[in-house]
Tab-separated table of C-alpha atoms in Angstrom:
chain	number	residue	atom	x	y	z
F	69	MET	CA	-0.420	0.068	0.440
F	70	LYS	CA	2.859	2.707	1.032
F	71	THR	CA	4.591	1.637	-1.963
F	72	SER	CA	1.584	2.420	-4.400
F	73	MET	CA	1.082	5.991	-2.523
F	74	THR	CA	4.890	6.581	-3.346
F	75	ARG	CA	4.655	5.365	-6.562
F	76	ARG	CA	1.733	7.599	-7.112
F	77	TYR	CA	2.596	10.866	-5.526
F	78	ALA	CA	5.795	10.556	-7.694
F	79	ALA	CA	4.128	10.494	-10.798
F	80	CYS	CA	1.770	13.263	-9.852
F	81	ALA	CA	5.361	15.103	-9.172
F	82	LEU	CA	6.706	13.925	-12.610
F	83	ALA	CA	3.754	15.583	-14.420
F	84	ALA	CA	3.789	19.065	-12.326
F	85	VAL	CA	7.337	19.167	-12.727
F	86	THR	CA	7.145	18.546	-17.027
F	87	ALA	CA	4.278	21.206	-16.873
F	88	LEU	CA	6.500	23.837	-14.882
F	89	GLY	CA	8.547	22.664	-17.145
F	90	GLY	CA	6.519	23.649	-20.334
F	91	CYS	CA	6.975	27.310	-19.215
F	92	ALA	CA	9.371	29.599	-21.683
F	93	ALA	CA	10.281	33.258	-21.642
F	94	VAL	CA	9.350	34.753	-24.714
F	95	GLN	CA	8.603	38.831	-25.777
F	96	THR	CA	5.134	38.561	-26.812
F	97	THR	CA	5.668	42.247	-28.296
F	98	GLY	CA	8.318	44.858	-30.157
F	99	SER	CA	9.645	46.972	-27.163
F	100	GLY	CA	8.530	50.357	-29.450
F	101	SER	CA	9.696	53.590	-28.338
F	102	VAL	CA	8.274	53.533	-24.719
F	103	GLY	CA	10.805	50.297	-23.894
F	104	VAL	CA	8.766	47.498	-22.791
F	105	GLU	CA	11.050	44.565	-22.434
F	106	ARG	CA	9.481	42.569	-19.913
F	107	LYS	CA	10.408	38.734	-20.411
F	108	GLN	CA	6.963	37.024	-20.207
F	109	TYR	CA	6.910	33.536	-19.213
F	110	MET	CA	4.076	31.469	-20.660
F	111	SER	CA	3.199	27.421	-20.143
F	112	GLY	CA	3.054	24.771	-23.603
F	113	MET	CA	-0.227	24.107	-21.864
F	114	VAL	CA	-1.899	27.084	-23.523
F	115	SER	CA	-0.991	28.316	-26.841
F	116	GLU	CA	-1.876	31.591	-28.617
F	117	ALA	CA	-4.206	30.068	-31.900
F	118	ALA	CA	-5.690	28.295	-28.619
F	119	LEU	CA	-6.686	31.308	-26.510
F	120	GLN	CA	-7.599	32.677	-30.041
F	121	GLN	CA	-10.007	30.769	-30.687
F	122	GLU	CA	-11.588	30.268	-27.678
F	123	ALA	CA	-12.052	34.487	-27.701
F	124	ALA	CA	-13.451	34.032	-30.942
F	125	GLN	CA	-16.398	31.434	-29.440
F	126	GLN	CA	-17.052	33.604	-26.118
F	127	TYR	CA	-17.333	36.980	-27.651
F	128	SER	CA	-19.361	35.257	-30.726
F	129	SER	CA	-21.642	34.659	-27.689
F	130	LEU	CA	-21.357	37.931	-25.920
F	131	ILE	CA	-22.360	40.200	-29.184
F	132	ASN	CA	-25.381	37.779	-29.972
F	133	GLN	CA	-26.302	38.067	-26.691
F	134	ALA	CA	-26.328	41.647	-26.698
F	135	ARG	CA	-28.040	41.871	-29.949
F	136	ALA	CA	-30.804	39.508	-28.616
F	137	GLN	CA	-31.293	42.581	-25.744
F	138	GLY	CA	-31.210	45.109	-27.817
F	139	ALA	CA	-28.360	46.903	-26.448
F	140	LEU	CA	-25.376	45.651	-29.509
F	141	ASP	CA	-24.326	49.490	-31.611
F	142	VAL	CA	-27.836	50.982	-30.507
F	143	ASN	CA	-26.216	54.783	-31.066
F	144	ALA	CA	-24.853	54.351	-35.040
F	145	ALA	CA	-22.842	57.809	-34.312
F	146	GLN	CA	-21.457	56.673	-30.671
F	147	THR	CA	-20.442	53.465	-32.754
F	148	ALA	CA	-19.503	54.775	-35.492
F	149	ARG	CA	-16.822	57.625	-33.393
F	150	VAL	CA	-15.408	54.399	-31.375
F	151	ARG	CA	-15.150	52.116	-34.792
F	152	THR	CA	-13.180	54.545	-36.774
F	153	ILE	CA	-10.868	55.666	-33.736
F	154	ALA	CA	-10.260	51.688	-33.078
F	155	ASN	CA	-9.783	51.117	-36.629
F	156	LYS	CA	-6.480	54.149	-37.175
F	157	LEU	CA	-5.071	52.176	-33.911
F	158	ILE	CA	-5.197	48.554	-35.751
F	159	GLN	CA	-2.887	50.729	-38.227
F	160	GLN	CA	-0.322	50.877	-36.230
F	161	VAL	CA	-0.193	47.613	-34.131
F	162	GLY	CA	2.954	46.240	-36.452
F	163	ALA	CA	5.366	48.418	-34.586
F	164	PHE	CA	4.996	46.222	-31.916
F	165	ARG	CA	4.114	42.985	-33.006
F	166	PRO	CA	3.589	42.814	-37.413
F	167	ASP	CA	1.372	39.170	-37.080
F	168	ALA	CA	-1.464	41.875	-34.870
F	169	ARG	CA	-1.857	42.986	-39.084
F	170	ASN	CA	-3.695	39.950	-39.520
F	171	TRP	CA	-5.386	39.266	-36.427
F	172	ASN	CA	-9.775	39.166	-37.108
F	173	TRP	CA	-10.193	42.660	-35.017
F	174	GLU	CA	-13.373	43.072	-34.275
F	175	VAL	CA	-15.538	45.702	-31.874
F	176	HIS	CA	-18.909	46.982	-30.885
F	177	VAL	CA	-20.327	49.247	-28.123
F	178	LEU	CA	-22.261	47.349	-25.569
F	179	ASN	CA	-25.686	49.337	-24.352
F	180	SER	CA	-24.425	49.301	-20.478
F	181	LYS	CA	-24.173	51.686	-18.045
F	182	GLU	CA	-20.629	50.008	-16.897
F	183	VAL	CA	-17.721	52.106	-17.272
F	184	ASN	CA	-15.626	49.951	-19.038
F	185	ALA	CA	-13.986	48.078	-21.789
F	186	TRP	CA	-12.608	45.445	-22.574
F	187	CYS	CA	-9.985	43.546	-26.285
F	188	MET	CA	-9.622	39.293	-25.931
F	189	PRO	CA	-7.266	37.851	-27.252
F	190	GLY	CA	-7.127	38.287	-31.857
F	191	GLY	CA	-8.559	41.608	-31.048
F	192	LYS	CA	-12.509	41.353	-30.196
F	193	MET	CA	-12.914	44.214	-28.207
F	194	ALA	CA	-16.007	46.023	-27.058
F	195	VAL	CA	-16.476	49.401	-25.291
F	196	TYR	CA	-19.672	50.540	-22.627
F	197	ALA	CA	-21.534	53.115	-23.673
F	198	GLY	CA	-21.371	54.143	-19.819
F	199	LEU	CA	-17.756	55.446	-19.820
F	200	ILE	CA	-18.396	57.090	-22.866
F	201	ASP	CA	-21.508	58.755	-21.519
F	202	ARG	CA	-20.021	59.738	-18.037
F	203	ILE	CA	-16.310	60.217	-18.894
F	204	LYS	CA	-17.651	62.453	-21.797
F	205	PRO	CA	-13.909	61.933	-23.805
F	206	THR	CA	-12.159	63.442	-26.093
F	207	ASP	CA	-11.046	60.981	-29.202
F	208	ALA	CA	-7.421	61.699	-28.221
F	209	GLU	CA	-9.159	60.042	-24.379
F	210	LEU	CA	-10.961	57.377	-26.417
F	211	ALA	CA	-7.780	56.700	-28.031
F	212	ALA	CA	-5.833	56.227	-24.900
F	213	VAL	CA	-9.049	53.955	-24.252
F	214	ILE	CA	-9.206	51.253	-26.522
F	215	GLY	CA	-5.473	51.999	-26.886
F	216	HIS	CA	-4.739	50.577	-23.697
F	217	GLU	CA	-6.868	47.275	-24.288
F	218	MET	CA	-5.610	46.961	-27.290
F	219	ALA	CA	-2.205	46.592	-26.203
F	220	HIS	CA	-3.226	43.790	-23.695
F	221	ALA	CA	-4.083	41.910	-26.390
F	222	LEU	CA	-0.856	42.999	-28.611
F	223	ARG	CA	1.204	42.111	-24.950
F	224	GLU	CA	-0.900	38.673	-24.567
F	225	HIS	CA	-1.360	39.543	-21.087
F	226	ALA	CA	-4.436	37.104	-20.994
F	227	ARG	CA	-2.579	34.267	-21.808
F	228	GLU	CA	-0.043	35.410	-19.683
F	229	GLN	CA	-2.444	34.720	-17.308
F	230	VAL	CA	-3.934	32.180	-17.882
F	231	SER	CA	-0.497	30.519	-18.487
F	232	GLN	CA	-0.590	31.085	-14.578
F	233	GLN	CA	-3.517	29.052	-14.055
F	234	MET	CA	-3.119	26.475	-15.676
F	235	VAL	CA	0.068	25.605	-13.743
F	236	THR	CA	-1.372	26.142	-10.507
F	237	ASN	CA	-4.076	24.095	-11.427
F	238	VAL	CA	-1.121	20.711	-12.285
F	239	GLY	CA	-0.538	21.550	-8.749
F	240	LEU	CA	-3.614	21.170	-7.604
F	241	SER	CA	-4.343	18.122	-9.911
F	242	VAL	CA	-1.430	16.367	-7.723
F	243	LEU	CA	-3.278	17.259	-4.813
F	244	SER	CA	-6.263	15.675	-6.292
F	245	ALA	CA	-4.473	12.388	-7.010
F	246	VAL	CA	-3.438	12.256	-4.294
F	247	THR	CA	-7.210	13.139	-2.358
F	248	GLY	CA	-9.236	12.159	-4.631
F	249	VAL	CA	-10.598	15.512	-4.640
F	250	GLY	CA	-11.514	17.361	-8.080
F	251	ALA	CA	-9.536	19.814	-9.148
F	252	THR	CA	-9.609	20.909	-12.613
F	253	ALA	CA	-10.450	24.037	-15.366
F	254	ASP	CA	-10.494	24.127	-18.676
F	255	LEU	CA	-9.187	26.670	-21.154
F	256	GLY	CA	-12.967	28.317	-21.669
F	257	SER	CA	-13.161	28.917	-17.500
F	258	ALA	CA	-9.895	29.795	-17.489
F	259	LEU	CA	-10.059	32.485	-20.154
F	260	THR	CA	-13.479	33.696	-18.831
F	261	ASN	CA	-11.885	34.025	-15.217
F	262	VAL	CA	-9.162	36.214	-16.914
F	263	MET	CA	-11.747	38.223	-19.120
F	264	PHE	CA	-14.224	39.147	-16.867
F	265	THR	CA	-13.175	38.416	-12.808
F	266	LEU	CA	-9.399	38.727	-12.000
F	267	PRO	CA	-7.881	42.123	-12.052
F	268	ASN	CA	-5.215	42.253	-14.296
F	269	SER	CA	-1.857	42.980	-12.315
F	270	ARG	CA	-0.601	46.404	-11.859
F	271	THR	CA	2.534	45.402	-14.113
F	272	HIS	CA	-0.436	44.732	-16.687
F	273	GLU	CA	-1.856	47.658	-16.698
F	274	THR	CA	1.747	50.055	-16.329
F	275	GLU	CA	2.525	48.145	-20.095
F	276	ALA	CA	-0.584	48.108	-21.588
F	277	ASP	CA	-0.858	52.395	-20.685
F	278	ARG	CA	2.609	53.115	-21.920
F	279	ILE	CA	1.690	50.831	-25.336
F	280	GLY	CA	-1.312	52.833	-25.682
F	281	VAL	CA	0.167	56.218	-25.810
F	282	GLU	CA	2.592	55.036	-27.931
F	283	LEU	CA	-0.450	53.648	-30.325
F	284	ALA	CA	-2.460	56.690	-29.901
F	285	ALA	CA	0.655	58.888	-30.689
F	286	ARG	CA	1.130	56.938	-34.385
F	287	ALA	CA	-2.305	57.385	-35.189
F	288	GLY	CA	-2.594	61.222	-34.681
F	289	TYR	CA	-4.062	61.553	-31.393
F	290	ASP	CA	-2.304	63.723	-28.519
F	291	PRO	CA	-0.313	61.420	-26.224
F	292	ARG	CA	-1.198	63.890	-22.922
F	293	ALA	CA	-4.348	63.112	-23.359
F	294	ALA	CA	-3.941	60.078	-21.511
F	295	VAL	CA	-3.167	61.725	-18.206
F	296	THR	CA	-6.539	63.673	-18.674
F	297	LEU	CA	-8.690	60.587	-19.219
F	298	TRP	CA	-7.375	58.532	-15.903
F	299	GLN	CA	-7.941	61.713	-14.030
F	300	LYS	CA	-11.409	61.714	-15.133
F	301	MET	CA	-11.597	58.303	-14.013
F	302	GLY	CA	-10.286	58.381	-10.834
F	303	ALA	CA	-12.820	61.407	-10.667
F	304	LEU	CA	-16.155	59.322	-11.073
F	305	GLY	CA	-15.375	57.414	-7.593
F	306	GLY	CA	-15.102	61.023	-5.731
F	307	SER	CA	-14.813	60.207	-2.015
F	308	SER	CA	-16.464	56.964	-2.895
F	309	ALA	CA	-14.440	54.477	-4.379
F	310	PRO	CA	-13.310	54.592	-8.092
F	311	PRO	CA	-14.790	52.028	-10.854
F	312	GLU	CA	-14.196	48.529	-10.805
F	313	PHE	CA	-12.139	49.495	-14.258
F	314	LEU	CA	-9.811	51.383	-12.123
F	315	SER	CA	-9.264	48.641	-8.977
F	316	THR	CA	-6.097	47.499	-10.117
F	317	HIS	CA	-4.630	49.642	-11.645
F	318	PRO	CA	-1.462	52.385	-10.630
F	319	SER	CA	-2.241	54.782	-7.922
F	320	ALA	CA	-3.121	58.080	-9.876
F	321	ALA	CA	-0.095	60.315	-8.469
F	322	SER	CA	2.984	57.513	-10.416
F	323	ARG	CA	0.277	56.653	-13.134
F	324	SER	CA	0.172	60.471	-13.924
F	325	ALA	CA	3.929	60.933	-13.911
F	326	ASP	CA	4.768	57.292	-15.771
F	327	LEU	CA	2.083	58.574	-18.955
F	328	THR	CA	3.899	61.745	-19.077
F	329	GLU	CA	6.272	60.631	-19.268
F	330	ALA	CA	5.809	58.101	-21.910
F	331	ALA	CA	3.384	61.212	-23.636
F	332	GLU	CA	7.097	63.292	-23.922
F	333	ARG	CA	8.773	60.017	-25.527
F	334	VAL	CA	6.284	59.711	-28.328
F	335	MET	CA	5.845	63.113	-29.374
F	336	PRO	CA	8.157	62.902	-31.791
F	337	LEU	CA	5.788	59.964	-33.491
F	338	TYR	CA	2.898	62.308	-32.903
F	339	GLN	CA	3.881	65.005	-34.346
F	340	ALA	CA	5.487	63.619	-37.762
F	341	ALA	CA	1.845	61.589	-37.699
F	342	GLY	CA	0.869	65.310	-38.084
F	343	GLY	CA	-0.249	66.778	-34.557
F	344	ARG	CA	0.459	69.568	-32.656
């Protein structure tokens, strides 16, 4: 009996070590002018193609649900504005990763009072009407939001988080094999958790800020608008807690300082695009 249990532990430990060994350091994007150079660790259990396929399926389901509820692209002028800005930003993604030019990008406006926006792996985006109605962003400020969310996808932050979850689940599977208590999670539920439940890390948010600023500048939008945008975001909460959208973002002071520095760094790109 003891020998059997020992073999069981050994087999489970080997499986865990094998999965952990499958994590590789990668650079998902070029550093750009803003200098995003952190190495990321991705598990071999989570391929970029598989995650993008799952994202496309989930996005289709969400869009179909919004359409059925009469909450999809309700305001034609608002939708056209969002798509015009998004398309200009999409034209600049090659500065960070040329392959993203071939992604099947898509953006819709969801008729919700929530102040939110997101971009799934592979370029599936949504901007909530509440963000536009409550923030009342200029085009440059809206470009900062959309560019920020696009940056999460370009940088594959969701895949990075899902990789961490999957590796953790291997450890839980070891425990499950020993105790008989199930502990598994598939790719779909992991992606849903990352996109709509778990917050991004502050490191991810800072990277998305910087890349978003550069995308905006290259597209001809004043990168300094990112500073006023996040000031407006922070002011929404007043003396109470800020919107969930900002719950894990860097502090207002540190974010403002970092965005100001990034904006100054990409001003030549903005000026080359025709900005003043």
